[in-house]
Coordinates of C-alpha atoms in Angstrom, one line a residue:
M25 CA 0.2 0.0 0.1
T26 CA 1.9 3.0 -1.2
G27 CA 1.1 6.5 -2.3
T28 CA 1.4 10.1 -0.7
D29 CA -2.2 10.6 -0.3
V30 CA -5.3 8.8 1.0
L31 CA -6.7 8.7 -2.6
D32 CA -3.6 7.0 -3.9
L33 CA -4.9 3.7 -1.8
W34 CA -8.6 4.2 -3.2
D35 CA -6.8 4.6 -7.0
A36 CA -4.8 1.4 -6.4
S37 CA -7.9 -0.5 -5.4
A38 CA -10.0 0.8 -8.3
R39 CA -7.1 0.1 -10.6
E40 CA -6.1 -3.6 -9.4
H41 CA -9.7 -4.7 -8.5
P42 CA -12.1 -2.8 -10.7
D43 CA -14.9 -5.3 -10.7
A44 CA -14.6 -6.1 -7.1
P45 CA -17.4 -4.8 -4.7
A46 CA -16.7 -1.4 -3.1
L47 CA -20.0 -0.7 -1.9
V48 CA -22.7 -2.9 -0.8
T49 CA -26.4 -1.9 -0.2
A50 CA -29.7 -3.2 0.3
H51 CA -30.7 -2.9 -3.3
R52 CA -27.4 -2.7 -5.2
V53 CA -23.7 -3.6 -5.3
L54 CA -21.2 -0.9 -6.6
S55 CA -18.1 -2.3 -8.0
Y56 CA -14.8 -0.2 -7.5
R57 CA -15.2 0.9 -11.5
D58 CA -18.7 2.1 -10.7
A59 CA -18.1 3.7 -7.4
D60 CA -14.9 5.5 -8.7
R61 CA -16.9 6.9 -11.7
L62 CA -19.8 7.9 -9.6
T63 CA -17.7 9.8 -7.0
D64 CA -15.6 11.5 -9.6
A65 CA -18.9 13.2 -10.9
W66 CA -19.9 14.1 -7.3
A67 CA -16.5 15.3 -6.9
A68 CA -16.7 17.7 -10.0
S69 CA -20.1 18.8 -8.6
L70 CA -18.6 19.8 -5.4
A71 CA -15.7 21.5 -6.9
A72 CA -18.0 23.7 -9.0
R73 CA -19.6 24.9 -6.0
G74 CA -16.4 25.7 -4.1
A75 CA -15.0 22.6 -2.6
R76 CA -11.2 22.8 -2.8
P77 CA -8.3 22.2 -0.9
G78 CA -8.5 24.0 2.6
E79 CA -12.4 23.9 2.7
L80 CA -14.7 21.4 4.3
V81 CA -17.8 19.6 2.5
G82 CA -20.7 18.9 4.9
L83 CA -22.5 15.6 4.6
A84 CA -26.1 15.3 6.1
F85 CA -27.6 12.1 4.7
G86 CA -29.7 9.6 6.5
D87 CA -28.5 6.9 4.3
P88 CA -25.0 5.5 5.3
A89 CA -24.1 4.5 1.5
R90 CA -24.6 8.4 0.4
T91 CA -22.6 9.3 3.5
V92 CA -19.8 7.1 2.3
L93 CA -19.8 8.1 -1.1
G94 CA -19.7 11.7 0.0
M95 CA -16.6 11.3 2.2
L96 CA -14.9 9.9 -0.8
A97 CA -16.1 12.6 -3.2
A98 CA -15.0 15.4 -0.9
L99 CA -11.5 14.0 -0.8
K100 CA -11.4 13.9 -4.6
A101 CA -12.6 17.4 -4.9
G102 CA -9.4 18.1 -2.5
A103 CA -11.6 19.2 0.2
G104 CA -12.1 17.6 3.6
F105 CA -15.5 16.4 5.1
T106 CA -17.6 16.7 8.1
V107 CA -20.6 14.5 8.8
L108 CA -23.4 16.0 10.7
D109 CA -25.1 13.6 13.3
E110 CA -28.8 13.4 12.8
R111 CA -29.2 12.4 16.5
L112 CA -27.8 16.0 18.0
P113 CA -30.5 18.6 19.3
P114 CA -31.4 21.0 16.6
A115 CA -29.5 23.8 18.5
A116 CA -26.3 21.8 18.6
R117 CA -26.7 20.8 14.9
A118 CA -27.1 24.5 14.2
E119 CA -24.0 25.5 16.0
L120 CA -21.7 23.0 14.4
V121 CA -23.0 23.7 11.0
H122 CA -22.0 27.5 11.6
R123 CA -18.8 26.5 13.1
T124 CA -17.6 24.3 10.3
A125 CA -18.3 26.9 7.8
A126 CA -18.4 24.4 5.2
A127 CA -18.2 25.4 1.5
V128 CA -21.0 23.2 0.5
W129 CA -23.3 20.8 2.1
L130 CA -24.7 17.4 0.7
G131 CA -27.5 16.0 2.1
D132 CA -31.3 15.1 1.9
G133 CA -32.2 14.0 5.4
G134 CA -34.4 15.9 7.7
H135 CA -31.3 17.3 9.8
A136 CA -29.7 18.7 6.5
P137 CA -29.0 22.4 6.7
E138 CA -30.6 24.8 4.4
G139 CA -28.8 24.8 0.8
A140 CA -27.7 21.2 1.0
Y141 CA -28.4 19.3 -2.3
A142 CA -28.4 15.6 -3.0
P143 CA -26.2 14.6 -6.1
A144 CA -26.8 11.7 -8.6
A145 CA -28.2 8.6 -6.8
P146 CA -25.8 5.5 -6.4
D147 CA -28.3 3.6 -8.9
G148 CA -26.8 6.0 -11.6
G149 CA -30.2 8.2 -12.0
E150 CA -30.5 11.9 -11.8
G151 CA -29.6 13.9 -8.8
A152 CA -32.3 15.7 -6.7
D153 CA -30.5 18.9 -7.9
G154 CA -30.7 17.8 -11.4
T155 CA -26.9 16.8 -11.9
E156 CA -26.4 13.8 -14.1
G157 CA -25.2 10.3 -13.2
P158 CA -21.4 9.1 -13.5
G159 CA -19.5 10.6 -16.4
A160 CA -18.0 13.8 -15.1
A161 CA -14.1 13.9 -14.5
R162 CA -12.7 14.0 -11.4
P163 CA -11.3 17.7 -10.5
A164 CA -7.5 18.2 -10.9
A165 CA -7.1 19.7 -7.6
R166 CA -4.4 18.0 -5.6
A167 CA -4.2 18.4 -1.9
A168 CA -1.3 18.4 0.3
A169 CA -0.6 15.7 3.1
S170 CA -1.1 18.4 5.5
D171 CA -4.4 19.5 4.3
A172 CA -7.5 18.5 6.4
A173 CA -9.1 15.1 5.5
Y174 CA -12.1 15.4 8.0
V175 CA -13.4 17.2 11.0
L176 CA -15.3 15.2 13.4
F177 CA -16.8 16.6 16.6
T178 CA -16.8 15.4 20.2
S179 CA -20.1 15.0 21.8
G180 CA -20.0 18.3 23.7
S181 CA -20.3 16.3 26.8
T182 CA -17.1 18.0 28.4
G183 CA -18.1 21.3 27.3
R184 CA -18.3 23.0 23.9
P185 CA -18.0 20.4 21.1
K186 CA -14.5 20.1 19.9
G187 CA -13.8 20.0 16.1
T188 CA -10.8 17.3 15.8
V189 CA -8.9 18.1 12.6
V190 CA -7.2 15.1 11.0
E191 CA -5.0 15.5 8.2
R192 CA -4.7 13.5 4.9
D193 CA -1.5 11.9 5.7
A194 CA -2.7 10.8 9.0
L195 CA -5.7 9.1 7.5
R196 CA -3.7 7.8 4.8
R197 CA -1.3 6.1 7.2
F198 CA -4.3 5.0 9.5
A199 CA -6.0 3.2 6.9
G200 CA -3.1 1.3 5.6
A201 CA -2.0 0.4 9.1
V202 CA -5.5 -1.0 10.2
A203 CA -5.9 -2.8 6.9
G204 CA -2.5 -4.4 7.7
R205 CA -3.1 -5.3 11.4
L206 CA -6.5 -6.9 10.5
G207 CA -5.1 -8.8 7.2
L208 CA -7.8 -7.2 5.2
T209 CA -8.0 -8.6 1.5
P210 CA -10.4 -7.8 -1.4
R211 CA -12.4 -10.9 -0.2
D212 CA -13.3 -9.0 3.1
R213 CA -16.4 -7.3 3.6
W214 CA -16.9 -4.8 6.5
L215 CA -20.5 -4.0 7.8
Q216 CA -21.0 -0.3 8.7
V217 CA -22.8 0.0 12.0
A218 CA -21.4 2.9 13.8
S219 CA -23.6 6.3 14.2
L220 CA -22.8 8.6 11.3
G221 CA -20.8 11.2 12.8
F222 CA -18.9 8.9 15.1
D223 CA -15.3 8.4 14.4
V224 CA -15.7 4.7 14.0
L225 CA -17.2 5.1 10.8
I226 CA -13.7 6.1 9.3
E227 CA -12.3 2.9 10.6
E228 CA -15.4 0.9 9.0
V229 CA -14.5 2.4 5.5
F230 CA -10.9 3.5 4.8
P231 CA -9.1 0.3 5.7
A232 CA -11.5 -1.5 3.6
F233 CA -11.0 0.7 0.6
A234 CA -7.3 0.5 1.3
A235 CA -7.2 -3.3 0.9
G236 CA -9.8 -3.4 -2.0
A237 CA -12.5 -4.8 0.1
A238 CA -16.1 -3.9 0.4
V239 CA -18.0 -1.6 2.9
V240 CA -21.6 -3.1 3.5
C241 CA -24.1 -0.4 4.3
R242 CA -27.4 -0.5 6.2
E243 CA -30.6 0.9 4.6
D244 CA -30.8 3.8 7.2
S245 CA -28.8 4.8 10.3
R246 CA -31.1 3.2 13.0
A247 CA -29.4 1.1 15.3
L248 CA -29.8 -2.8 14.7
D249 CA -30.7 -4.9 17.8
A250 CA -28.8 -8.1 18.3
E251 CA -31.0 -10.4 16.2
E252 CA -31.3 -8.0 13.3
L253 CA -27.4 -7.5 13.6
H254 CA -27.1 -11.4 13.2
I255 CA -29.4 -11.4 10.3
A256 CA -27.4 -8.6 8.7
L257 CA -24.3 -10.4 9.0
S258 CA -25.5 -13.5 7.7
R259 CA -27.2 -12.2 4.5
T260 CA -24.4 -9.8 3.6
R261 CA -21.7 -12.4 4.1
T262 CA -19.7 -10.1 6.3
T263 CA -16.1 -10.8 7.5
V264 CA -15.4 -7.9 9.7
V265 CA -17.6 -5.8 12.1
E266 CA -16.9 -3.3 14.8
L267 CA -19.2 -2.9 17.8
S268 CA -19.0 -0.6 21.1
T269 CA -18.3 -2.8 24.1
Q270 CA -22.0 -2.9 25.3
Y271 CA -23.3 -3.5 21.7
W272 CA -20.9 -6.4 21.9
L273 CA -22.1 -7.7 25.3
E274 CA -25.7 -7.4 24.0
Y275 CA -24.8 -9.5 20.7
A276 CA -22.9 -12.1 22.9
R277 CA -25.6 -12.3 25.3
W278 CA -28.0 -12.8 22.5
L279 CA -25.8 -15.6 21.0
E280 CA -25.6 -17.3 24.3
H281 CA -29.3 -17.1 25.0
T282 CA -30.4 -18.7 21.7
G283 CA -27.4 -21.0 21.3
T284 CA -26.3 -19.4 18.2
T285 CA -22.8 -19.1 16.9
T286 CA -21.6 -16.3 14.8
P287 CA -22.2 -16.5 11.1
A288 CA -19.6 -18.7 8.8
A289 CA -18.4 -15.8 6.9
L290 CA -17.8 -13.6 9.8
R291 CA -14.0 -13.9 11.0
T292 CA -13.2 -10.8 13.2
V293 CA -15.2 -8.5 15.6
V294 CA -13.6 -5.4 16.5
V295 CA -14.8 -4.3 19.9
G296 CA -13.7 -1.1 21.9
G297 CA -15.1 2.1 23.6
E298 CA -15.0 1.1 27.2
R299 CA -13.4 -1.2 29.7
M300 CA -13.8 -4.9 28.9
D301 CA -14.6 -7.4 31.6
P302 CA -12.4 -10.6 31.0
R303 CA -15.2 -13.0 31.7
P304 CA -17.4 -12.6 28.7
Y305 CA -14.3 -12.1 26.5
R306 CA -12.9 -15.5 27.6
A307 CA -16.6 -17.1 27.2
W308 CA -16.6 -15.5 23.5
Q309 CA -13.4 -17.0 22.5
A310 CA -14.1 -20.4 24.0
R311 CA -17.4 -20.9 22.2
Q312 CA -17.5 -18.4 19.0
P313 CA -15.8 -19.0 15.8
A314 CA -15.2 -15.3 15.1
G315 CA -12.2 -13.9 16.5
L316 CA -11.8 -10.6 18.7
A317 CA -9.8 -7.5 18.0
H318 CA -10.0 -5.3 21.3
V319 CA -9.0 -1.8 20.3
Y320 CA -8.3 1.4 21.9
G321 CA -8.0 5.0 20.6
L322 CA -9.4 8.5 20.8
T323 CA -10.7 10.8 17.9
E324 CA -7.9 13.1 18.4
C325 CA -5.5 10.2 17.3
T326 CA -7.4 8.9 14.5
V327 CA -9.5 6.4 16.0
S328 CA -7.9 3.4 17.1
S329 CA -4.2 3.3 18.2
T330 CA -3.9 -0.1 19.5
F331 CA -5.1 -3.6 18.7
Y332 CA -5.1 -6.7 20.9
T333 CA -6.0 -10.1 19.0
G334 CA -4.5 -12.7 21.2
L335 CA -6.3 -15.5 23.2
L336 CA -6.6 -14.0 26.9
P337 CA -5.1 -16.2 29.5
D338 CA -7.0 -17.6 32.2
D339 CA -5.4 -15.7 34.9
A340 CA -5.5 -12.2 33.2
E341 CA -7.6 -9.6 35.2
E342 CA -7.8 -7.2 32.2
V343 CA -8.2 -7.6 28.7
P344 CA -5.0 -5.8 27.3
L345 CA -5.5 -2.7 25.0
G346 CA -2.9 -4.5 22.6
T347 CA 0.1 -2.9 20.7
P348 CA 0.3 0.2 18.8
L349 CA -0.5 0.2 15.2
R350 CA 2.3 1.1 12.7
D351 CA 3.2 4.8 12.9
V352 CA 1.7 5.0 16.3
E353 CA 4.0 5.6 19.4
I354 CA 2.6 4.7 23.0
S355 CA 4.5 5.6 26.1
I356 CA 3.3 5.6 29.7
R357 CA 4.5 8.9 31.5
R358 CA 4.4 10.8 34.8
D359 CA 4.9 14.7 34.6
G360 CA 6.0 14.1 30.8
R361 CA 8.7 11.6 31.7
R362 CA 8.4 7.8 30.8
V363 CA 8.0 5.3 33.6
P364 CA 9.5 1.8 33.4
D365 CA 7.3 -1.1 32.0
G366 CA 5.1 -2.4 34.7
E367 CA 4.5 0.9 36.1
T368 CA 1.2 2.8 36.1
G369 CA 1.1 6.4 34.6
E370 CA -0.8 8.5 32.1
I371 CA -0.9 7.1 28.3
H372 CA 0.6 9.4 25.8
I373 CA 0.0 8.7 22.2
G374 CA 2.5 10.2 19.5
G375 CA 3.4 9.8 15.7
P376 CA 2.1 11.0 12.5
L377 CA -1.3 9.6 13.2
L378 CA -2.2 12.7 15.7
A379 CA -4.7 15.2 14.6
R380 CA -3.6 18.6 13.6
G381 CA -5.7 20.0 16.9
F382 CA -9.0 21.3 17.4
L383 CA -11.0 23.5 15.1
D384 CA -10.5 27.2 15.9
D385 CA -9.4 26.4 19.4
E386 CA -5.6 27.1 19.9
A387 CA -5.9 26.8 23.7
A388 CA -7.5 23.6 23.7
T389 CA -5.1 22.5 21.2
A390 CA -2.2 23.7 23.3
R391 CA -3.3 21.8 26.5
R392 CA -3.8 18.4 24.8
F393 CA -1.1 18.1 22.0
V394 CA 2.0 19.1 23.8
P395 CA 5.6 19.1 22.9
D396 CA 7.5 15.5 23.3
P397 CA 10.4 16.7 25.8
E398 CA 12.1 13.4 24.9
A399 CA 12.0 13.3 21.2
S400 CA 14.9 13.6 19.1
R401 CA 13.1 15.0 16.2
P402 CA 11.9 18.5 16.0
G403 CA 8.2 19.4 16.3
A404 CA 7.4 15.9 17.6
R405 CA 4.1 16.1 19.7
L406 CA 2.2 13.9 22.3
Y407 CA -1.5 13.8 22.9
V408 CA -2.2 13.7 26.5
T409 CA -5.0 11.3 26.8
G410 CA -6.0 11.5 30.5
D411 CA -6.1 7.4 30.6
L412 CA -4.0 5.7 33.1
G413 CA -2.2 2.5 31.8
R414 CA 1.0 0.4 31.9
I415 CA 3.0 -1.9 29.7
D416 CA 2.7 -5.5 30.8
A417 CA 5.5 -8.2 30.6
D418 CA 4.4 -9.1 27.0
G419 CA 4.6 -5.3 25.8
Q420 CA 0.8 -5.1 25.8
L421 CA -0.8 -1.8 26.9
V422 CA -3.1 -2.4 29.8
F423 CA -5.9 0.2 30.9
R424 CA -5.8 1.2 34.6
G425 CA -8.7 3.9 34.7
R426 CA -9.0 7.5 34.5
A427 CA -6.7 10.5 35.7
D428 CA -9.7 12.6 36.0
D429 CA -13.4 11.9 36.6
Q430 CA -14.1 11.5 32.8
I431 CA -16.3 8.2 32.3
K432 CA -17.4 6.2 29.2
I433 CA -21.0 5.8 28.3
R434 CA -21.9 3.5 25.5
G435 CA -18.5 4.3 23.9
H436 CA -18.5 8.1 24.4
R437 CA -16.4 10.1 26.8
L438 CA -18.5 12.1 29.1
E439 CA -17.4 14.6 31.8
P440 CA -20.0 14.2 34.5
A441 CA -19.5 17.8 35.7
R442 CA -21.3 18.9 32.3
V443 CA -24.3 16.9 32.9
E444 CA -24.5 18.0 36.6
R445 CA -24.1 21.7 35.8
A446 CA -26.9 21.4 33.2
L447 CA -29.0 20.0 36.1
C448 CA -28.3 22.5 38.5
A449 CA -29.4 24.8 35.9
V450 CA -33.0 23.7 36.5
A451 CA -35.1 25.7 38.5
G452 CA -35.4 24.1 42.0
V453 CA -32.2 22.2 41.9
D454 CA -29.2 22.9 44.3
Q455 CA -26.7 20.4 43.8
A456 CA -26.5 17.2 41.6
V457 CA -24.3 14.2 40.9
V458 CA -24.1 11.8 38.2
F459 CA -22.7 8.4 37.4
P460 CA -23.2 5.1 35.5
D461 CA -25.6 2.7 36.9
P462 CA -23.4 0.1 39.0
E463 CA -24.9 -2.9 37.4
A464 CA -24.4 -2.5 33.7
G465 CA -22.8 0.9 33.3
T466 CA -24.7 1.5 30.2
A467 CA -27.1 4.4 31.5
L468 CA -26.7 7.4 33.8
W469 CA -28.1 7.8 37.0
A470 CA -28.5 11.5 38.8
F471 CA -29.0 12.4 42.1
T472 CA -30.3 16.0 42.8
V473 CA -30.8 17.9 46.0
P474 CA -33.8 20.3 45.7
A475 CA -33.2 24.0 46.7
D476 CA -36.1 23.7 48.9
P477 CA -35.5 21.5 52.0
A478 CA -39.1 21.0 52.2
A479 CA -39.0 19.0 49.0
A480 CA -36.3 16.8 50.2
P481 CA -37.0 13.2 51.3
L482 CA -35.8 12.0 54.8
P483 CA -32.2 12.0 55.3
G484 CA -30.6 8.7 54.2
G485 CA -33.2 8.3 51.6
A486 CA -33.3 8.4 47.9
E487 CA -36.6 9.3 46.3
R488 CA -37.3 7.9 42.7
L489 CA -38.6 10.9 40.4
T490 CA -41.2 9.9 38.0
G491 CA -43.9 11.8 35.6
A492 CA -43.9 15.5 35.9
D493 CA -41.0 15.7 38.4
R494 CA -38.7 13.6 36.2
D495 CA -39.9 15.5 33.0
A496 CA -39.0 18.9 34.5
L497 CA -35.2 17.8 34.8
V498 CA -34.9 15.8 31.7
A499 CA -36.4 18.1 29.1
P500 CA -34.0 20.7 29.4
L501 CA -31.2 18.2 29.1
E502 CA -32.8 16.6 25.9
A503 CA -32.5 20.0 24.4
E504 CA -28.7 20.5 25.1
L505 CA -27.2 17.0 25.2
P506 CA -27.0 13.7 22.9
D507 CA -29.3 11.1 24.1
W508 CA -26.7 8.9 25.8
A509 CA -25.6 11.6 27.8
V510 CA -29.2 12.2 29.3
P511 CA -29.6 10.6 32.6
R512 CA -32.6 8.0 32.5
V513 CA -32.9 7.3 36.2
L514 CA -33.2 10.4 38.5
Y515 CA -33.4 10.5 42.4
R516 CA -33.8 13.1 44.8
V517 CA -32.1 13.3 48.2
S518 CA -31.5 15.5 51.0
A519 CA -28.0 15.8 50.8
L520 CA -24.9 14.1 48.7
P521 CA -23.1 12.1 51.4
K522 CA -19.3 12.3 51.7
N523 CA -16.7 9.6 51.9
P524 CA -13.7 10.1 54.3
H525 CA -11.9 12.0 51.6
G526 CA -14.4 14.5 51.1
K527 CA -15.9 13.3 47.9
V528 CA -19.4 12.5 47.0
D529 CA -20.1 8.7 48.3
K530 CA -21.4 7.4 45.3
R531 CA -21.6 3.9 46.5
R532 CA -23.8 5.0 49.3
L533 CA -26.1 6.7 47.0
A534 CA -26.4 3.6 45.0
T535 CA -27.2 1.7 48.2
W536 CA -30.1 4.2 49.1
A537 CA -31.6 3.8 45.4
T538 CA -31.3 0.1 45.8
A539 CA -33.0 0.4 49.2
G540 CA -35.9 2.3 47.7
T541 CA -36.8 4.6 50.6
G542 CA -33.8 4.8 52.4
A543 CA -31.0 3.1 54.1
G544 CA -32.2 -0.2 55.6
A545 CA -35.2 0.0 54.2
P546 CA -36.9 -3.3 52.8
P547 CA -36.7 -4.2 49.1
V548 CA -39.6 -3.0 46.6
P549 CA -42.1 -5.5 46.5
C550 CA -43.2 -7.0 43.1
A551 CA -46.5 -5.3 41.9
P552 CA -49.3 -7.6 41.2
R553 CA -48.8 -9.8 38.0
P554 CA -51.9 -10.1 35.6
G555 CA -54.0 -13.1 35.8
P556 CA -53.2 -16.5 33.5
G557 CA -53.9 -16.0 29.7
D558 CA -53.5 -12.0 29.9
P559 CA -50.8 -11.4 27.2
L560 CA -49.8 -8.2 29.6
G561 CA -48.3 -10.7 32.1
G562 CA -45.6 -12.0 29.8
V563 CA -44.5 -8.5 28.7
L564 CA -44.5 -7.3 32.1
D565 CA -42.3 -10.1 33.3
L566 CA -39.7 -9.0 30.4
F567 CA -40.0 -5.2 31.3
R568 CA -39.0 -6.4 35.0
E569 CA -36.3 -8.6 34.0
V570 CA -34.6 -6.3 31.4
L571 CA -34.7 -3.2 33.5
D572 CA -34.2 -5.3 36.6
A573 CA -37.2 -3.6 38.3
P574 CA -39.3 -6.2 40.3
G575 CA -41.8 -3.5 41.3
L576 CA -42.7 -2.3 37.9
G577 CA -46.3 -1.9 37.2
P578 CA -48.3 -2.3 33.7
D579 CA -48.3 1.6 33.0
D580 CA -44.8 2.3 34.2
D581 CA -42.8 4.0 31.4
F582 CA -39.6 2.0 29.9
F583 CA -37.7 5.2 29.5
D584 CA -38.8 6.7 32.9
H585 CA -37.1 3.4 34.7
G586 CA -33.8 3.6 33.1
G587 CA -34.5 2.1 29.7
Q588 CA -32.2 3.0 26.7
S589 CA -31.4 1.9 23.2
L590 CA -29.3 -1.0 24.2
L591 CA -31.8 -2.3 27.1
A592 CA -34.5 -1.7 24.3
M593 CA -32.7 -4.0 22.1
R594 CA -32.4 -6.8 24.6
L595 CA -36.1 -6.3 25.5
L596 CA -37.3 -6.8 21.7
A597 CA -35.0 -9.7 21.6
R598 CA -36.4 -11.3 24.7
L599 CA -40.1 -10.6 23.5
R600 CA -39.5 -12.4 19.9
E601 CA -38.8 -15.8 22.0
S602 CA -42.0 -15.8 23.3
H603 CA -44.3 -13.8 21.3
P604 CA -44.3 -14.4 17.3
A605 CA -45.8 -11.0 16.8
A606 CA -42.8 -9.3 17.9
A607 CA -41.2 -10.7 14.7
G608 CA -39.8 -7.7 12.8
L609 CA -40.5 -5.3 15.5
R610 CA -37.7 -2.6 15.9
A611 CA -36.8 -1.3 19.1
S612 CA -38.0 2.1 18.3
A613 CA -41.6 0.6 18.6
L614 CA -41.0 1.3 22.4
F615 CA -41.2 5.1 21.8
A616 CA -44.6 4.7 20.7
S617 CA -45.6 1.8 23.2
P618 CA -43.3 2.7 26.3
T619 CA -45.5 0.7 28.9
P620 CA -46.1 -3.0 29.3
R621 CA -49.9 -2.5 28.6
L622 CA -49.4 -0.5 25.6
L623 CA -46.8 -2.9 24.1
A624 CA -48.8 -5.7 25.0
K625 CA -51.8 -4.3 23.3
A626 CA -49.6 -3.5 20.2
L627 CA -48.3 -7.1 20.0
T628 CA -52.2 -8.2 20.2
D629 CA -53.0 -6.0 17.4
R630 CA -50.1 -7.2 15.2
E631 CA -51.4 -10.6 15.8
N632 CA -54.8 -9.9 15.2
A633 CA -53.5 -8.4 11.9
R634 CA -51.9 -11.6 10.8
T635 CA -54.9 -13.8 11.3

């Protein structure tokens, strides 16, 4: 894999494998030749509208295939690209559109900004703007290695979203390094499942293209539950897929529960985003044919920096993060100086895969991208990750926690203080603390202290907020934060308890919450169950099981009791096992029928419609 620009990798694949599939969709397979001609035409259209080196092209498609083609077309026009995440609240989307100042926007989704247009469709027809299909020549503009390849934004959960600027040379090196580490070939197919706008999208696309492999795209950007994922992997003969840690755990749980193994064609599942428990990792390796690749990385360092693909020893207490990719330098440091192998320190990442920095934010760039005091080459930089780690006896990087209070929720970095400040800005809230649920770590719990002491429960107790009280706190957060950063389980307490070190005692808060009404209180009793023959009974049982809420009633809302997308996937998977009418039901059905009673009625209506 040679060349000086990321497009050289694409051009080599198109030249050497013109008839091989490059993009697989539900309706068509685009060969490298066809995709090359189509994106040449898109690039010409973009260039005519002002896309060129130094500029950005904005992408706002709901269709993953068009997003992938748009990324390639922008690079062909010499520009970089940015992808607008449709899940962001409208105000946050508007701010990102303003900050990127993209020369032109492609898109046809409901979240596309004004002025966006949709070029010729992948089927070769006429575009929505009247442009013709493939045929136009690629623009002659040649970008420099230091020009921006893309800008992707952090969630904004640590404050104002930061736009990470990754240069073309970094993307080229990264694509080739991942393709080499995973041994990708033109026979591989990589299923695209990451949310558009999330940096994993980059890893799903460019290493595959560098190897002449195919990218398999879903029809839309909705999340697939475990069963749907398995069906998609099987039908598309996918060989590689990347899943967040929690998503992988849901898939592994479904496989175990149904007695199923991974599809025959699937050879590698890339997993990363959060700390990995060794037990499910070992269980997978003992039973599933597909291998695992455990990865670690950050948006600021061009997605993944380390890979672990070995068999986990029986006595391992952590799943290693692995060894660095080619062109990645990993070091463990304290106060900027390396520590001996085996000792714990802060993980620093160096090398040419580092991002240029943050868009229009020199102060933040200077804080996180620092000069390397030990480097022999001038200008060498390090990215200060904030993660703690060590290098073990086998040379593997091992994660040891965070140097600050930052946490990971469903693969996203989150500064709890950001959410706590938002909660305290709501009228009537004096103090707040936020942390992941102790059991699964997939949802946020929030504990608030009311400004009016008369509204507080008795000391030592935690009052679960529901209905209007809960909505008054959640609604302002939903307008400001991504869905995964909004606490779904909220409690009111009289005071935030402290541990001997003066910090909030989160363990005691969790104990209060589990007790229900306060320390030492009896467990919440199970609510009455519907009688035999009532379909509501089975649905209610599954709600209680998935939410771990034995007291849940028939009219209690799934999302008011800690439900979120991953738990919705689990609930629908369990429903399909006992309710034929649940076949084909998407997890999004819970938004329309969020209580056991409503969902049971929806299933009954579906069953009646089939008979």
